[in-house]
Amino acid sequence: MKLILFDYNYLPYEIKFLKKEIVKMGGKIKSYKNKEIEVVGLSSKSASKLTYIKYVVDNNETFETLQSLREQINGKAQRISQSTRYGPHGLHEYKGKFNPQTPRSLLLQNFKKGAKILDPFMGSGTTLIEALDLEMEAYGIELNPFAFEITKAKLLFENLDKLPKFSVNRKSQKSFSTESENYLSKWFTRPQYKDLVIILGSIDKLPASNRLIPKIVLSDQIRKNSLQDPRDLRIRRRRNPPTNSSLLEDFIDKYNHIVDVHKRWKELYPVTAKKDPNIYLGDSTKLDQYIKVGIDGTVCSPPYFSALPYVDTYRLSMVSLELIDPKSIVTEERKLIGARDITKQEKENEFKHLNLLPSSINKLVMDIQNLLVRDKSAGFRKRAVPFNLIRYSRLMQSVLKSLYSIEKNGALNLWVIGSNRVVVNNKDIIIDTPDIVSKLAKSVGFKKVVLDEVDAYSRYDLHSKNSIKREMVLKFSK
């Protein structure tokens, strides 16, 4: 049997993942040359499930893998680069989500059909979509209401026979609270704000069960049609307002694109039975309050230290969809693990927890604090780093304790996580988040803690000086 790779250039870890999938399915690699892998001991059915293979040649018959068919359903012409926005994954360009091939391959390498898989940091639901496709039981929890709504929309995308037609009624205009209207009107030009209220008013005329996907599609167009700089993760104003764009036109184009993608997706995946994962809007430090079954493992991309400012990045979408009040934005951001904003009182409270953390983390915090004492140029965000590091470690340790309590013995956890850095007193300090989380996992009782390096792309746009060039797969077991 010959396995033919995709045309795109593979990162080293993807080849490593592929080889592990082949071995897991009972195959043995005889040769690998020029985008072709010759294997023995692999059934055609198993080969068709491989994540990083485009074609299978068996007994002089050539057929496409399921993943090849899936990746074509992105509404775009065939291209050389890897397709990562296929099917429901293309509903929203949610920042920080990992390529769906990564959790899919990790699931294939390590779990069987029917396994109970949890994503304790569900985000926009990438792992859940892939776990369901592999006929596993999927569970997820997420504290950010916007990410939670995106996940719900993706699952609805999977379960609907067809998406509803959408027509704009210019007489239907959304009425916001005075507070939200005052806030949003400052972040859109008048024509764009008018488009926003017309689109939302038209969506509200749909049956309640048909509103979510159009809302998420709209939210994906808001940043680039607002006065927020779409390249920036923080909510900073553009130097020049957008002049050659239309929120209404962009929304209609994207929604029609999604309708086309959904139609093609349903040709590949007819709705025979609803895929109903168990998803919860809640706190990952309290997993035992939500998950009442024994978990076989987790696959996730947890928040990094000094994480992406998810609430700040999507505050216009969250206010527009009435998921948050403008006055609550800063407070809600601080609730997320990895948040960078912290109050004076919170700093004092966090320092009390320092001695409860592993000694290596304690030392890192104190080293940074001592450097900051001598760094007269450090601003308030930099001076908050030691306290935020304590808070991050404390909360992550709480998540791990809660996870330990709900997992079966032998459960396997696979977390894709990366490092970042901070410059203090002209010295580069690496915040090795994978190492920090690995030590926290050990501290609560997890065993077989291993770190495997994978390659990463830069995730931060304007914040390129903090870009993550390297990520790790943190493996640990109960």
Tab-separated table of C-alpha atoms in Angstrom:
chain	number	residue	atom	x	y	z
A	1	MET	CA	0.000	0.000	0.000
A	2	LYS	CA	1.199	3.498	-0.869
A	3	LEU	CA	0.190	6.615	1.023
A	4	ILE	CA	0.424	9.884	-0.938
A	5	LEU	CA	0.996	13.076	1.054
A	6	PHE	CA	-0.692	16.433	0.420
A	7	ASP	CA	1.054	18.997	-1.793
A	8	TYR	CA	1.740	21.449	1.036
A	9	ASN	CA	5.060	21.563	2.893
A	10	TYR	CA	4.948	19.568	6.110
A	11	LEU	CA	6.367	20.701	9.399
A	12	PRO	CA	8.598	18.060	11.028
A	13	TYR	CA	6.101	17.341	13.798
A	14	GLU	CA	3.366	16.599	11.238
A	15	ILE	CA	5.452	13.807	9.712
A	16	LYS	CA	6.142	12.539	13.219
A	17	PHE	CA	2.408	12.612	14.007
A	18	LEU	CA	1.605	10.795	10.756
A	19	LYS	CA	4.050	7.995	11.512
A	20	LYS	CA	2.512	7.563	14.959
A	21	GLU	CA	-0.982	7.336	13.432
A	22	ILE	CA	0.192	4.612	11.055
A	23	VAL	CA	1.740	2.579	13.865
A	24	LYS	CA	-1.323	3.065	16.099
A	25	MET	CA	-3.519	1.618	13.335
A	26	GLY	CA	-1.322	-1.458	12.995
A	27	GLY	CA	0.773	-0.393	10.023
A	28	LYS	CA	4.516	-0.629	9.461
A	29	ILE	CA	6.458	1.838	7.318
A	30	LYS	CA	8.709	0.215	4.688
A	31	SER	CA	9.870	3.374	2.891
A	32	TYR	CA	9.280	7.138	2.750
A	33	LYS	CA	10.409	9.103	-0.297
A	34	ASN	CA	9.155	11.975	-2.463
A	35	LYS	CA	5.768	12.483	-0.791
A	36	GLU	CA	5.058	8.724	-0.799
A	37	ILE	CA	5.041	6.303	2.100
A	38	GLU	CA	4.955	2.566	1.492
A	39	VAL	CA	3.331	0.620	4.326
A	40	VAL	CA	2.263	-2.916	5.164
A	41	GLY	CA	-0.283	-4.191	7.668
A	42	LEU	CA	-2.679	-1.274	7.229
A	43	SER	CA	-6.268	-1.799	6.070
A	44	SER	CA	-7.830	0.495	3.483
A	45	LYS	CA	-10.433	1.541	6.053
A	46	SER	CA	-7.755	2.582	8.539
A	47	ALA	CA	-5.675	4.324	5.872
A	48	SER	CA	-8.686	6.398	4.813
A	49	LYS	CA	-8.800	7.973	8.296
A	50	LEU	CA	-5.197	9.239	8.369
A	51	THR	CA	-4.898	12.968	9.007
A	52	TYR	CA	-1.941	13.919	6.829
A	53	ILE	CA	-2.534	11.678	3.783
A	54	LYS	CA	-4.288	12.818	0.589
A	55	TYR	CA	-4.520	9.591	-1.441
A	56	VAL	CA	-4.228	5.874	-0.746
A	57	VAL	CA	-3.091	3.448	-3.467
A	58	ASP	CA	-4.058	-0.145	-2.667
A	59	ASN	CA	-4.262	-3.065	-5.118
A	60	ASN	CA	-3.911	-0.653	-8.065
A	61	GLU	CA	-6.897	1.355	-6.814
A	62	THR	CA	-6.492	5.001	-5.779
A	63	PHE	CA	-8.907	6.773	-3.461
A	64	GLU	CA	-8.997	10.002	-1.476
A	65	THR	CA	-8.849	9.960	2.301
A	66	LEU	CA	-11.671	11.393	4.365
A	67	GLN	CA	-9.385	14.217	5.472
A	68	SER	CA	-8.633	15.134	1.865
A	69	LEU	CA	-12.357	15.355	1.132
A	70	ARG	CA	-12.934	17.424	4.275
A	71	GLU	CA	-10.148	19.899	3.569
A	72	GLN	CA	-11.559	20.694	0.127
A	73	ILE	CA	-14.777	21.997	1.681
A	74	ASN	CA	-13.522	25.470	2.459
A	75	GLY	CA	-15.133	27.376	-0.385
A	76	LYS	CA	-11.776	28.062	-2.021
A	77	ALA	CA	-9.968	26.695	-5.028
A	78	GLN	CA	-7.462	23.924	-4.434
A	79	ARG	CA	-4.308	25.454	-3.036
A	80	ILE	CA	-0.831	24.367	-2.030
A	81	SER	CA	-1.045	25.550	1.580
A	82	GLN	CA	-2.716	23.425	4.241
A	83	SER	CA	-6.477	23.906	4.517
A	84	THR	CA	-7.438	24.667	8.122
A	85	ARG	CA	-10.819	26.407	7.766
A	86	TYR	CA	-12.823	23.564	6.284
A	87	GLY	CA	-16.444	22.847	7.236
A	88	PRO	CA	-17.451	24.263	10.625
A	89	HIS	CA	-13.863	25.370	11.327
A	90	GLY	CA	-14.373	28.244	8.866
A	91	LEU	CA	-17.287	29.844	10.711
A	92	HIS	CA	-15.095	32.285	12.623
A	93	GLU	CA	-11.432	33.349	12.529
A	94	TYR	CA	-11.100	33.014	16.293
A	95	LYS	CA	-7.624	34.117	17.378
A	96	GLY	CA	-5.324	31.562	18.947
A	97	LYS	CA	-7.165	28.427	17.835
A	98	PHE	CA	-4.913	25.633	16.664
A	99	ASN	CA	-5.101	23.910	13.306
A	100	PRO	CA	-7.793	21.201	13.470
A	101	GLN	CA	-5.349	18.642	12.083
A	102	THR	CA	-3.381	18.842	15.345
A	103	PRO	CA	-6.092	17.676	17.789
A	104	ARG	CA	-7.411	15.222	15.204
A	105	SER	CA	-4.038	13.537	14.904
A	106	LEU	CA	-3.463	13.515	18.661
A	107	LEU	CA	-6.858	11.865	19.089
A	108	LEU	CA	-6.141	9.261	16.400
A	109	GLN	CA	-2.726	8.465	17.846
A	110	ASN	CA	-3.915	7.930	21.389
A	111	PHE	CA	-7.632	7.128	21.738
A	112	LYS	CA	-10.205	4.697	20.421
A	113	LYS	CA	-13.756	5.097	19.174
A	114	GLY	CA	-16.092	5.786	22.104
A	115	ALA	CA	-13.417	7.372	24.321
A	116	LYS	CA	-14.655	10.141	26.616
A	117	ILE	CA	-12.593	13.190	25.634
A	118	LEU	CA	-12.620	16.501	27.481
A	119	ASP	CA	-11.338	19.894	26.385
A	120	PRO	CA	-11.101	21.864	29.660
A	121	PHE	CA	-10.292	25.043	27.693
A	122	MET	CA	-12.792	24.534	24.897
A	123	GLY	CA	-12.318	27.870	23.129
A	124	SER	CA	-14.078	27.775	19.773
A	125	GLY	CA	-14.576	24.004	19.866
A	126	THR	CA	-11.879	22.689	17.510
A	127	THR	CA	-11.131	19.564	19.545
A	128	LEU	CA	-14.817	18.770	20.041
A	129	ILE	CA	-15.586	18.881	16.312
A	130	GLU	CA	-12.726	16.491	15.570
A	131	ALA	CA	-13.515	14.148	18.471
A	132	LEU	CA	-17.129	13.852	17.343
A	133	ASP	CA	-16.052	13.083	13.785
A	134	LEU	CA	-13.907	10.248	15.146
A	135	GLU	CA	-16.953	8.882	17.019
A	136	MET	CA	-15.708	9.770	20.468
A	137	GLU	CA	-17.755	11.250	23.308
A	138	ALA	CA	-16.863	14.924	23.545
A	139	TYR	CA	-17.022	17.176	26.595
A	140	GLY	CA	-15.995	20.800	26.835
A	141	ILE	CA	-16.025	23.745	29.206
A	142	GLU	CA	-15.316	27.413	28.486
A	143	LEU	CA	-15.496	30.567	30.608
A	144	ASN	CA	-15.555	33.069	27.740
A	145	PRO	CA	-19.196	33.446	26.590
A	146	PHE	CA	-18.179	34.539	23.094
A	147	ALA	CA	-16.036	31.451	22.470
A	148	PHE	CA	-18.855	29.340	23.919
A	149	GLU	CA	-21.301	30.789	21.363
A	150	ILE	CA	-18.888	30.032	18.512
A	151	THR	CA	-18.685	26.406	19.651
A	152	LYS	CA	-22.482	26.190	19.812
A	153	ALA	CA	-22.670	27.577	16.268
A	154	LYS	CA	-20.177	25.001	14.965
A	155	LEU	CA	-22.156	22.176	16.530
A	156	LEU	CA	-25.360	23.579	15.067
A	157	PHE	CA	-23.610	23.681	11.683
A	158	GLU	CA	-22.989	19.938	12.070
A	159	ASN	CA	-26.561	19.115	13.061
A	160	LEU	CA	-28.625	21.169	10.587
A	161	ASP	CA	-29.745	19.673	7.269
A	162	LYS	CA	-29.413	23.091	5.652
A	163	LEU	CA	-28.802	26.662	6.691
A	164	PRO	CA	-31.703	29.115	6.509
A	165	LYS	CA	-31.898	31.689	3.758
A	166	PHE	CA	-31.186	35.180	4.949
A	167	SER	CA	-32.604	38.421	3.611
A	168	VAL	CA	-31.931	41.910	4.889
A	169	ASN	CA	-34.884	44.016	5.943
A	170	ARG	CA	-33.706	47.610	6.204
A	171	LYS	CA	-36.742	48.499	8.305
A	172	SER	CA	-35.721	45.992	10.965
A	173	GLN	CA	-33.221	47.710	13.214
A	174	LYS	CA	-31.722	46.416	16.427
A	175	SER	CA	-32.404	48.405	19.586
A	176	PHE	CA	-29.501	48.401	22.049
A	177	SER	CA	-29.478	49.591	25.614
A	178	THR	CA	-28.400	53.221	25.921
A	179	GLU	CA	-25.067	52.144	27.376
A	180	SER	CA	-24.318	49.699	24.547
A	181	GLU	CA	-25.488	52.103	21.849
A	182	ASN	CA	-23.279	54.882	23.183
A	183	TYR	CA	-20.324	52.518	23.329
A	184	LEU	CA	-20.733	50.922	19.896
A	185	SER	CA	-21.447	54.186	18.080
A	186	LYS	CA	-17.960	55.376	19.081
A	187	TRP	CA	-16.334	52.387	17.396
A	188	PHE	CA	-18.068	52.445	14.008
A	189	THR	CA	-18.457	55.027	11.298
A	190	ARG	CA	-22.082	56.045	10.879
A	191	PRO	CA	-22.671	53.873	7.749
A	192	GLN	CA	-21.100	50.824	9.404
A	193	TYR	CA	-23.103	51.279	12.588
A	194	LYS	CA	-26.269	51.548	10.496
A	195	ASP	CA	-25.335	48.274	8.771
A	196	LEU	CA	-24.792	46.654	12.169
A	197	VAL	CA	-28.241	47.504	13.534
A	198	ILE	CA	-29.939	46.515	10.257
A	199	ILE	CA	-28.225	43.116	10.136
A	200	LEU	CA	-28.944	42.366	13.795
A	201	GLY	CA	-32.534	43.550	13.405
A	202	SER	CA	-32.976	41.236	10.412
A	203	ILE	CA	-31.441	38.320	12.319
A	204	ASP	CA	-33.879	38.902	15.173
A	205	LYS	CA	-36.741	38.330	12.716
A	206	LEU	CA	-35.568	34.754	12.123
A	207	PRO	CA	-36.889	31.878	14.247
A	208	ALA	CA	-34.836	31.663	17.440
A	209	SER	CA	-33.249	28.359	16.354
A	210	ASN	CA	-31.874	29.973	13.173
A	211	ARG	CA	-30.213	33.066	14.643
A	212	LEU	CA	-26.948	31.793	16.076
A	213	ILE	CA	-24.974	31.012	12.918
A	214	PRO	CA	-25.777	34.376	11.239
A	215	LYS	CA	-24.757	36.141	14.456
A	216	ILE	CA	-21.405	34.353	14.549
A	217	VAL	CA	-20.845	35.051	10.848
A	218	LEU	CA	-21.577	38.731	11.517
A	219	SER	CA	-19.228	38.824	14.490
A	220	ASP	CA	-16.408	37.599	12.251
A	221	GLN	CA	-16.797	40.719	10.082
A	222	ILE	CA	-17.083	43.308	12.845
A	223	ARG	CA	-13.434	44.031	13.664
A	224	LYS	CA	-12.361	44.756	10.098
A	225	ASN	CA	-15.374	47.031	9.541
A	226	SER	CA	-14.989	48.970	12.780
A	227	LEU	CA	-12.624	51.671	13.986
A	228	GLN	CA	-10.666	49.009	15.863
A	229	ASP	CA	-7.326	48.166	14.268
A	230	PRO	CA	-7.982	44.564	13.128
A	231	ARG	CA	-4.265	43.724	13.254
A	232	ASP	CA	-4.065	44.535	16.945
A	233	LEU	CA	-5.181	42.203	19.694
A	234	ARG	CA	-5.972	45.091	22.012
A	235	ILE	CA	-8.766	47.496	21.143
A	236	ARG	CA	-6.764	50.321	19.608
A	237	ARG	CA	-8.234	52.720	17.088
A	238	ARG	CA	-7.214	52.738	13.466
A	239	ARG	CA	-5.195	55.674	12.269
A	240	ASN	CA	-7.588	55.965	9.340
A	241	PRO	CA	-11.217	54.762	9.315
A	242	PRO	CA	-12.157	52.085	6.758
A	243	THR	CA	-13.482	53.728	3.602
A	244	ASN	CA	-13.714	50.955	1.015
A	245	SER	CA	-15.591	48.374	3.027
A	246	SER	CA	-19.185	47.617	3.890
A	247	LEU	CA	-20.210	45.565	6.907
A	248	LEU	CA	-23.470	44.635	5.197
A	249	GLU	CA	-21.784	43.467	1.987
A	250	ASP	CA	-19.074	41.575	3.862
A	251	PHE	CA	-21.677	39.856	6.024
A	252	ILE	CA	-23.811	38.804	3.047
A	253	ASP	CA	-20.755	37.520	1.170
A	254	LYS	CA	-19.503	35.532	4.170
A	255	TYR	CA	-22.933	34.127	5.003
A	256	ASN	CA	-23.482	32.988	1.400
A	257	HIS	CA	-20.022	31.416	1.494
A	258	ILE	CA	-20.920	29.546	4.700
A	259	VAL	CA	-24.211	28.353	3.161
A	260	ASP	CA	-22.253	26.922	0.214
A	261	VAL	CA	-19.693	25.276	2.501
A	262	HIS	CA	-22.470	23.797	4.644
A	263	LYS	CA	-24.251	22.343	1.610
A	264	ARG	CA	-21.065	20.596	0.502
A	265	TRP	CA	-20.312	19.471	4.063
A	266	LYS	CA	-23.729	17.824	4.326
A	267	GLU	CA	-23.059	15.930	1.095
A	268	LEU	CA	-20.079	14.406	2.881
A	269	TYR	CA	-21.793	14.162	6.278
A	270	PRO	CA	-25.573	13.698	5.896
A	271	VAL	CA	-27.415	14.301	9.164
A	272	THR	CA	-28.334	10.828	10.393
A	273	ALA	CA	-28.166	11.459	14.124
A	274	LYS	CA	-27.444	14.590	16.091
A	275	LYS	CA	-23.953	14.999	17.462
A	276	ASP	CA	-24.584	16.149	20.993
A	277	PRO	CA	-21.460	16.786	23.028
A	278	ASN	CA	-21.727	17.979	26.579
A	279	ILE	CA	-20.583	21.599	26.647
A	280	TYR	CA	-20.681	23.961	29.584
A	281	LEU	CA	-20.242	27.689	30.083
A	282	GLY	CA	-18.248	27.606	33.269
A	283	ASP	CA	-15.018	27.615	35.243
A	284	SER	CA	-12.386	24.942	34.512
A	285	THR	CA	-11.177	25.070	38.117
A	286	LYS	CA	-14.499	23.428	39.037
A	287	LEU	CA	-14.685	20.608	36.493
A	288	ASP	CA	-16.185	18.197	39.007
A	289	GLN	CA	-19.285	20.401	39.205
A	290	TYR	CA	-19.983	19.855	35.490
A	291	ILE	CA	-18.451	16.537	34.414
A	292	LYS	CA	-20.130	13.533	36.040
A	293	VAL	CA	-18.460	10.732	34.052
A	294	GLY	CA	-14.965	9.285	34.125
A	295	ILE	CA	-12.816	10.999	31.491
A	296	ASP	CA	-10.410	8.965	29.331
A	297	GLY	CA	-8.259	11.949	28.442
A	298	THR	CA	-7.948	15.551	27.356
A	299	VAL	CA	-6.713	17.224	24.180
A	300	CYS	CA	-6.501	20.989	24.297
A	301	SER	CA	-4.585	24.192	23.739
A	302	PRO	CA	-4.676	25.798	27.199
A	303	PRO	CA	-4.148	29.518	27.766
A	304	TYR	CA	-0.527	30.531	27.910
A	305	PHE	CA	0.867	32.867	30.519
A	306	SER	CA	0.072	36.442	29.443
A	307	ALA	CA	-2.507	34.960	27.093
A	308	LEU	CA	-4.264	36.501	24.140
A	309	PRO	CA	-6.667	39.199	25.401
A	310	TYR	CA	-9.772	37.400	24.158
A	311	VAL	CA	-12.381	39.695	25.714
A	312	ASP	CA	-10.521	42.837	24.664
A	313	THR	CA	-9.989	41.526	21.127
A	314	TYR	CA	-13.658	40.661	20.649
A	315	ARG	CA	-15.300	43.253	22.868
A	316	LEU	CA	-17.166	44.865	19.944
A	317	SER	CA	-18.627	41.504	18.932
A	318	MET	CA	-19.511	40.669	22.528
A	319	VAL	CA	-21.304	43.976	23.085
A	320	SER	CA	-23.047	43.739	19.689
A	321	LEU	CA	-24.326	40.235	20.484
A	322	GLU	CA	-25.316	41.339	24.007
A	323	LEU	CA	-22.947	38.888	25.662
A	324	ILE	CA	-21.379	41.571	27.833
A	325	ASP	CA	-22.065	45.084	29.123
A	326	PRO	CA	-19.444	47.690	28.172
A	327	LYS	CA	-18.789	48.459	31.832
A	328	SER	CA	-17.995	44.770	32.513
A	329	ILE	CA	-15.319	44.314	29.830
A	330	VAL	CA	-12.258	44.792	32.031
A	331	THR	CA	-13.710	42.707	34.868
A	332	GLU	CA	-14.577	39.821	32.536
A	333	GLU	CA	-11.105	39.895	30.961
A	334	ARG	CA	-9.477	39.494	34.377
A	335	LYS	CA	-11.482	36.317	35.052
A	336	LEU	CA	-9.720	34.410	32.267
A	337	ILE	CA	-6.652	32.316	33.045
A	338	GLY	CA	-3.570	34.068	31.686
A	339	ALA	CA	-5.089	37.561	31.793
A	340	ARG	CA	-2.655	40.481	31.991
A	341	ASP	CA	-4.780	43.011	33.865
A	342	ILE	CA	-4.631	42.906	37.657
A	343	THR	CA	-5.677	45.297	40.431
A	344	LYS	CA	-3.563	46.437	43.375
A	345	GLN	CA	-5.684	44.382	45.777
A	346	GLU	CA	-5.358	41.307	43.561
A	347	LYS	CA	-1.567	41.733	43.553
A	348	GLU	CA	-1.495	41.663	47.340
A	349	ASN	CA	-3.749	38.605	47.471
A	350	GLU	CA	-1.756	36.683	44.859
A	351	PHE	CA	1.562	37.128	46.627
A	352	LYS	CA	0.132	35.215	49.584
A	353	HIS	CA	-0.100	32.109	47.363
A	354	LEU	CA	3.530	32.149	46.220
A	355	ASN	CA	4.808	29.579	48.719
A	356	LEU	CA	2.069	27.111	47.733
A	357	LEU	CA	3.575	26.746	44.252
A	358	PRO	CA	6.496	24.512	43.174
A	359	SER	CA	9.879	25.937	44.196
A	360	SER	CA	11.056	26.520	40.607
A	361	ILE	CA	8.045	28.751	39.922
A	362	ASN	CA	8.623	30.547	43.215
A	363	LYS	CA	12.221	31.228	42.181
A	364	LEU	CA	11.218	32.510	38.725
A	365	VAL	CA	8.725	34.932	40.267
A	366	MET	CA	11.308	36.295	42.699
A	367	ASP	CA	13.983	36.585	39.992
A	368	ILE	CA	11.645	38.709	37.871
A	369	GLN	CA	10.598	40.775	40.872
A	370	ASN	CA	14.230	41.485	41.791
A	371	LEU	CA	15.008	42.599	38.243
A	372	LEU	CA	11.981	44.884	38.239
A	373	VAL	CA	13.223	46.628	41.369
A	374	ARG	CA	16.227	47.808	39.331
A	375	ASP	CA	14.264	48.543	36.140
A	376	LYS	CA	13.162	52.168	36.458
A	377	SER	CA	11.671	52.192	32.954
A	378	ALA	CA	9.232	49.328	33.572
A	379	GLY	CA	5.599	50.258	33.009
A	380	PHE	CA	2.586	49.039	34.953
A	381	ARG	CA	2.029	45.953	32.754
A	382	LYS	CA	5.610	44.821	33.153
A	383	ARG	CA	5.498	45.398	36.902
A	384	ALA	CA	2.414	43.182	37.029
A	385	VAL	CA	4.261	40.192	35.513
A	386	PRO	CA	5.313	38.491	38.799
A	387	PHE	CA	1.811	38.733	40.247
A	388	ASN	CA	0.190	37.556	37.023
A	389	LEU	CA	2.574	34.612	36.945
A	390	ILE	CA	1.506	33.626	40.461
A	391	ARG	CA	-2.163	33.955	39.498
A	392	TYR	CA	-1.678	31.966	36.296
A	393	SER	CA	0.122	29.174	38.159
A	394	ARG	CA	-2.409	29.108	40.990
A	395	LEU	CA	-5.404	28.887	38.656
A	396	MET	CA	-3.770	26.319	36.387
A	397	GLN	CA	-2.938	24.215	39.424
A	398	SER	CA	-6.604	24.396	40.456
A	399	VAL	CA	-7.665	23.214	36.983
A	400	LEU	CA	-5.244	20.296	37.192
A	401	LYS	CA	-6.490	19.310	40.654
A	402	SER	CA	-10.063	19.351	39.423
A	403	LEU	CA	-9.103	17.378	36.309
A	404	TYR	CA	-7.343	14.745	38.411
A	405	SER	CA	-10.555	14.211	40.384
A	406	ILE	CA	-12.686	13.368	37.317
A	407	GLU	CA	-10.285	11.276	35.230
A	408	LYS	CA	-10.084	7.514	35.089
A	409	ASN	CA	-6.867	5.852	36.191
A	410	GLY	CA	-4.539	5.778	33.205
A	411	ALA	CA	-6.212	8.757	31.517
A	412	LEU	CA	-3.894	10.518	29.048
A	413	ASN	CA	-3.661	14.286	28.646
A	414	LEU	CA	-2.199	16.049	25.603
A	415	TRP	CA	-1.865	19.813	25.865
A	416	VAL	CA	-0.372	21.966	23.088
A	417	ILE	CA	1.259	24.920	24.794
A	418	GLY	CA	3.991	27.474	24.117
A	419	SER	CA	6.311	29.906	25.843
A	420	ASN	CA	6.727	33.658	25.634
A	421	ARG	CA	9.161	36.195	26.951
A	422	VAL	CA	9.428	39.478	28.780
A	423	VAL	CA	12.310	41.974	28.775
A	424	VAL	CA	13.144	43.246	32.257
A	425	ASN	CA	16.043	45.603	32.934
A	426	ASN	CA	17.361	44.902	29.400
A	427	LYS	CA	17.390	41.170	30.068
A	428	ASP	CA	15.310	38.577	28.200
A	429	ILE	CA	13.302	36.426	30.601
A	430	ILE	CA	11.747	33.326	29.029
A	431	ILE	CA	8.414	32.389	30.575
A	432	ASP	CA	8.585	28.661	29.871
A	433	THR	CA	4.879	27.953	30.207
A	434	PRO	CA	5.152	24.272	29.154
A	435	ASP	CA	7.701	23.641	31.898
A	436	ILE	CA	5.614	25.577	34.429
A	437	VAL	CA	2.459	23.585	33.652
A	438	SER	CA	4.394	20.309	33.668
A	439	LYS	CA	5.615	21.030	37.205
A	440	LEU	CA	2.097	21.986	38.282
A	441	ALA	CA	0.798	18.684	36.850
A	442	LYS	CA	3.370	16.763	38.887
A	443	SER	CA	2.492	18.759	42.003
A	444	VAL	CA	-1.119	17.509	41.976
A	445	GLY	CA	-0.246	13.852	41.357
A	446	PHE	CA	-0.075	13.355	37.586
A	447	LYS	CA	2.632	10.987	36.347
A	448	LYS	CA	4.592	10.230	33.161
A	449	VAL	CA	4.958	13.953	32.475
A	450	VAL	CA	6.739	14.451	29.134
A	451	LEU	CA	7.305	17.442	26.838
A	452	ASP	CA	7.594	16.928	23.053
A	453	GLU	CA	8.491	19.870	20.825
A	454	VAL	CA	6.349	20.860	17.850
A	455	ASP	CA	6.740	23.753	15.433
A	456	ALA	CA	4.490	26.791	15.647
A	457	TYR	CA	3.476	29.807	13.604
A	458	SER	CA	3.509	33.333	15.013
A	459	ARG	CA	0.183	34.058	16.677
A	460	TYR	CA	0.422	37.710	17.644
A	461	ASP	CA	0.296	39.929	14.513
A	462	LEU	CA	1.336	43.388	15.756
A	463	HIS	CA	2.730	41.805	18.904
A	464	SER	CA	5.373	39.975	16.849
A	465	LYS	CA	8.087	40.633	19.398
A	466	ASN	CA	6.217	38.181	21.653
A	467	SER	CA	5.484	35.694	18.876
A	468	ILE	CA	5.619	32.027	19.738
A	469	LYS	CA	8.125	30.255	17.515
A	470	ARG	CA	8.002	26.959	19.396
A	471	GLU	CA	5.281	24.947	21.039
A	472	MET	CA	5.286	21.757	23.051
A	473	VAL	CA	2.907	18.856	23.472
A	474	LEU	CA	2.711	18.315	27.213
A	475	LYS	CA	1.777	14.693	27.969
A	476	PHE	CA	0.790	13.513	31.411
A	477	SER	CA	-1.253	10.660	32.841
A	478	LYS	CA	-3.278	9.871	35.932
